[in-house]
XYZ file of C-alpha atoms in Angstrom:
296
model
C 97.781 115.742 146.373
C 100.278 113.329 144.780
C 100.133 110.890 141.916
C 100.656 107.134 142.408
C 100.674 104.061 140.170
C 99.618 100.627 141.443
C 100.792 97.731 139.277
C 98.622 94.644 139.704
C 94.851 94.523 140.108
C 94.551 91.732 142.665
C 92.921 92.253 146.077
C 95.926 94.103 147.535
C 96.626 96.272 144.493
C 92.991 97.321 144.241
C 92.747 98.112 147.947
C 95.992 100.089 147.781
C 94.594 102.197 144.952
C 91.334 102.710 146.849
C 93.088 103.896 150.020
C 95.265 106.332 148.079
C 92.196 107.731 146.326
C 90.416 108.152 149.660
C 93.400 110.177 150.850
C 92.811 112.552 147.949
C 95.577 111.402 145.624
C 95.401 110.785 141.894
C 95.853 107.060 141.230
C 96.265 104.765 138.251
C 95.653 101.059 138.688
C 97.264 99.106 135.893
C 97.529 95.485 134.843
C 96.881 93.500 131.694
C 93.217 93.209 132.716
C 92.580 95.794 135.443
C 88.788 95.668 135.245
C 86.761 98.334 137.032
C 87.151 99.707 140.541
C 84.589 101.496 142.683
C 86.735 104.528 143.459
C 86.139 107.681 141.463
C 89.693 109.027 141.738
C 91.230 105.792 140.418
C 91.803 105.384 136.690
C 92.367 101.911 135.310
C 94.762 101.434 132.409
C 95.447 98.162 130.648
C 99.219 97.758 130.386
C 101.954 95.158 130.614
C 104.403 95.823 133.456
C 107.149 94.036 131.534
C 107.018 96.918 129.046
C 109.156 99.491 130.860
C 108.583 102.171 128.221
C 104.802 101.866 128.511
C 104.906 101.800 132.305
C 107.254 104.801 132.430
C 104.820 106.776 130.279
C 101.997 105.937 132.692
C 104.210 106.769 135.685
C 105.400 110.238 134.643
C 105.101 112.487 137.687
C 104.331 109.615 140.061
C 105.526 109.847 143.643
C 105.786 106.056 143.838
C 105.045 102.884 141.918
C 103.518 100.015 143.889
C 104.641 96.641 142.510
C 101.679 94.454 143.527
C 101.564 92.243 140.434
C 101.421 88.474 140.838
C 102.809 85.830 138.512
C 101.244 82.379 138.174
C 102.450 80.285 141.137
C 104.126 77.700 138.927
C 105.830 80.314 136.740
C 107.596 82.544 139.252
C 111.142 81.835 137.973
C 110.221 82.833 134.425
C 107.450 85.435 134.796
C 108.300 87.499 137.881
C 111.690 88.889 136.820
C 110.431 90.688 133.692
C 107.703 92.293 135.803
C 110.049 93.610 138.469
C 112.601 94.665 135.842
C 109.950 96.653 133.977
C 108.845 98.308 137.209
C 112.397 99.196 138.259
C 113.269 100.637 134.840
C 110.073 102.712 134.787
C 110.800 104.030 138.279
C 114.369 104.937 137.355
C 113.171 106.669 134.207
C 110.611 108.775 136.074
C 112.286 109.163 139.468
C 109.405 107.429 141.266
C 110.024 105.495 144.463
C 109.337 101.749 144.446
C 107.130 99.963 146.975
C 107.280 96.197 146.476
C 104.657 93.794 147.753
C 106.644 90.749 148.899
C 106.293 87.825 151.255
C 108.260 85.746 153.770
C 109.616 83.080 151.421
C 113.033 84.694 151.089
C 113.965 84.082 154.730
C 114.136 80.346 154.149
C 113.497 77.278 156.251
C 116.283 77.987 158.753
C 114.937 81.397 159.807
C 114.136 81.759 163.492
C 110.730 82.728 164.866
C 109.687 85.455 165.711
C 110.740 86.545 162.250
C 112.281 90.027 162.132
C 112.382 92.245 159.009
C 116.073 92.690 159.804
C 116.732 88.966 159.403
C 118.962 88.107 156.429
C 117.424 86.563 153.341
C 118.538 82.938 153.091
C 116.087 81.201 150.731
C 115.820 77.430 150.685
C 113.236 77.149 147.893
C 112.928 78.211 144.262
C 110.157 80.609 145.157
C 112.141 82.086 148.026
C 115.102 82.593 145.709
C 112.873 84.410 143.227
C 111.515 86.702 145.934
C 115.008 87.439 147.207
C 116.301 88.363 143.749
C 113.242 90.548 143.114
C 113.920 92.572 146.242
C 117.633 92.834 145.460
C 116.852 94.261 142.024
C 114.566 96.898 143.521
C 116.998 97.718 146.343
C 119.904 98.111 143.883
C 118.012 100.608 141.741
C 118.928 104.300 141.786
C 115.597 105.263 143.394
C 114.447 104.621 146.996
C 112.702 101.282 147.533
C 110.783 99.554 150.330
C 109.472 95.997 150.469
C 106.355 95.130 152.467
C 106.355 91.422 153.357
C 103.098 89.616 154.019
C 102.410 86.126 155.331
C 99.572 83.906 154.050
C 96.544 85.995 153.170
C 93.042 86.152 154.517
C 90.516 88.506 152.956
C 88.018 88.967 150.162
C 89.406 87.549 146.928
C 92.553 86.116 148.523
C 93.780 82.918 146.878
C 96.031 81.128 149.352
C 96.787 77.702 150.788
C 93.884 77.996 153.223
C 91.351 79.133 150.616
C 92.494 76.435 148.181
C 93.014 73.450 150.474
C 90.907 73.966 153.602
C 87.968 76.223 152.829
C 86.312 74.165 150.053
C 86.076 71.095 152.318
C 84.944 73.192 155.262
C 82.126 74.717 153.218
C 81.011 71.204 152.245
C 81.173 70.131 155.905
C 83.776 67.537 154.990
C 87.050 66.554 156.619
C 89.650 69.302 156.147
C 93.060 68.159 154.910
C 95.987 70.563 155.196
C 99.782 70.197 154.973
C 102.044 70.601 157.982
C 101.543 70.634 161.733
C 97.877 71.427 162.333
C 98.666 72.832 165.787
C 101.656 75.016 164.889
C 100.908 78.724 165.295
C 100.999 80.593 161.991
C 100.895 84.246 160.893
C 97.939 85.416 158.783
C 97.973 88.699 156.855
C 94.748 90.521 156.010
C 94.707 91.865 152.454
C 93.393 95.249 153.648
C 96.085 95.518 156.346
C 98.659 94.707 153.676
C 97.411 97.583 151.527
C 97.464 99.913 154.542
C 101.069 98.947 155.187
C 102.022 99.585 151.559
C 100.437 103.040 151.591
C 101.940 103.973 154.953
C 105.351 102.779 153.797
C 105.075 104.945 150.673
C 104.443 107.980 152.870
C 107.392 107.164 155.148
C 109.886 109.970 155.754
C 112.254 107.617 157.546
C 114.737 105.076 156.245
C 114.120 103.525 152.830
C 115.785 100.533 151.167
C 114.468 98.355 153.939
C 111.624 95.921 154.611
C 108.496 96.145 156.744
C 106.315 93.249 157.865
C 102.542 93.387 157.593
C 100.992 93.204 161.093
C 99.411 89.766 161.484
C 97.112 87.693 163.613
C 98.481 84.323 164.695
C 96.521 81.076 164.847
C 97.124 77.415 164.129
C 95.329 75.714 161.264
C 93.161 73.932 163.830
C 92.232 77.174 165.584
C 91.602 78.998 162.309
C 89.374 76.187 161.029
C 87.400 76.248 164.285
C 86.873 80.007 163.962
C 85.781 79.710 160.315
C 83.339 76.969 161.293
C 81.950 79.130 164.106
C 81.493 82.072 161.712
C 79.571 79.767 159.378
C 77.640 78.294 162.308
C 78.957 74.849 161.358
C 80.239 72.118 163.583
C 84.032 72.048 163.551
C 85.037 69.455 160.949
C 87.611 66.755 161.404
C 91.142 67.721 160.420
C 93.930 65.598 159.018
C 97.453 66.261 157.815
C 97.910 66.323 154.059
C 101.185 64.622 153.130
C 103.660 65.726 150.482
C 102.728 62.649 148.466
C 99.071 63.629 148.574
C 99.912 67.182 147.474
C 101.697 65.697 144.476
C 98.785 63.353 143.798
C 96.255 66.200 143.637
C 98.534 68.154 141.300
C 99.646 70.792 143.799
C 103.336 70.242 143.029
C 104.238 73.848 143.759
C 103.084 73.510 147.363
C 105.515 70.763 148.298
C 108.605 72.954 148.619
C 106.717 75.511 150.738
C 105.282 72.939 153.144
C 107.950 73.877 155.710
C 106.080 77.123 156.400
C 103.349 75.073 158.093
C 105.514 72.408 159.736
C 106.787 74.701 162.486
C 105.528 77.814 164.310
C 105.665 80.948 162.164
C 105.479 84.080 164.299
C 106.121 87.400 162.568
C 107.467 90.489 164.323
C 105.792 93.597 162.893
C 106.632 95.954 165.757
C 108.540 98.294 163.395
C 105.438 98.627 161.239
C 103.261 99.369 164.245
C 105.667 101.914 165.738
C 106.996 103.643 162.611
C 104.052 103.362 160.226
C 101.148 103.274 162.673
C 99.518 100.179 161.174
C 98.074 97.435 163.377
C 96.429 94.121 162.530
C 92.682 93.830 162.146
C 90.951 91.229 164.272
C 90.930 87.628 163.122
C 87.133 87.759 163.145
C 87.120 90.598 160.594
C 89.627 88.747 158.427
C 87.410 85.652 158.462
C 84.219 87.551 157.642
C 85.929 89.268 154.693
C 87.337 85.960 153.438
C 83.869 84.449 153.443
C 82.364 87.227 151.310
C 83.270 85.309 148.155
C 82.133 81.967 149.506
C 78.724 82.414 151.119
């Protein structure tokens, strides 16, 4: 039995803690407001990850620290760096490995599809630059680090472009408006598969200081909307493209620079994860049913 610390009590952080506890490990789930978790072997501690001294005290004896915390979407350039710095300092102080929950933003708009975890980071957005710097800081630390990169989430409690822009209209049986090419294939990461990948990566005896991709299912916005409608036993609603100007008009300024992710096909290669970590993607149907748990 080992000891692990999960920083961040969102859907992925909580599921990561739960899986570790099921494996028989001792686990602390920490955030500013961690709440409760239905897993007896998981302790929740209220703490601020930017406080490296506090986090190091919590992490004494930990095999690894999972950095699953999320900053407000419009405050990444100011709020994310203190979080990752606190995590890195705590890991260096205690000798714990670092497992970072990341995403695909750092590859940038010019990245080719299928997207390989070996592709260089070449961000073309503020958010992508932030993600790239976060990973560099972890990778430059004096402890082993791995980053697990997810695409757009599906799952219970996931707050993503689809849950914010498409699902509310779909549930009202109204026309669904979404940015980008509605027929471009896109990778979707299940929150529970993401947690499985994080845990499996932490147990890896192979190469560290590298990235793994979460195994995904791929579907266009049109196909995904049709499948959500079928799960709800609704008629498929009309779809229309949401322009950058309309995103600005509804106050979703932060989504404009990331629109490119939906303009072109986004196929993610997770073969390394499947072969080396033994994690495969859940079915799209399961992802949809879990996503709807909060909305029915």
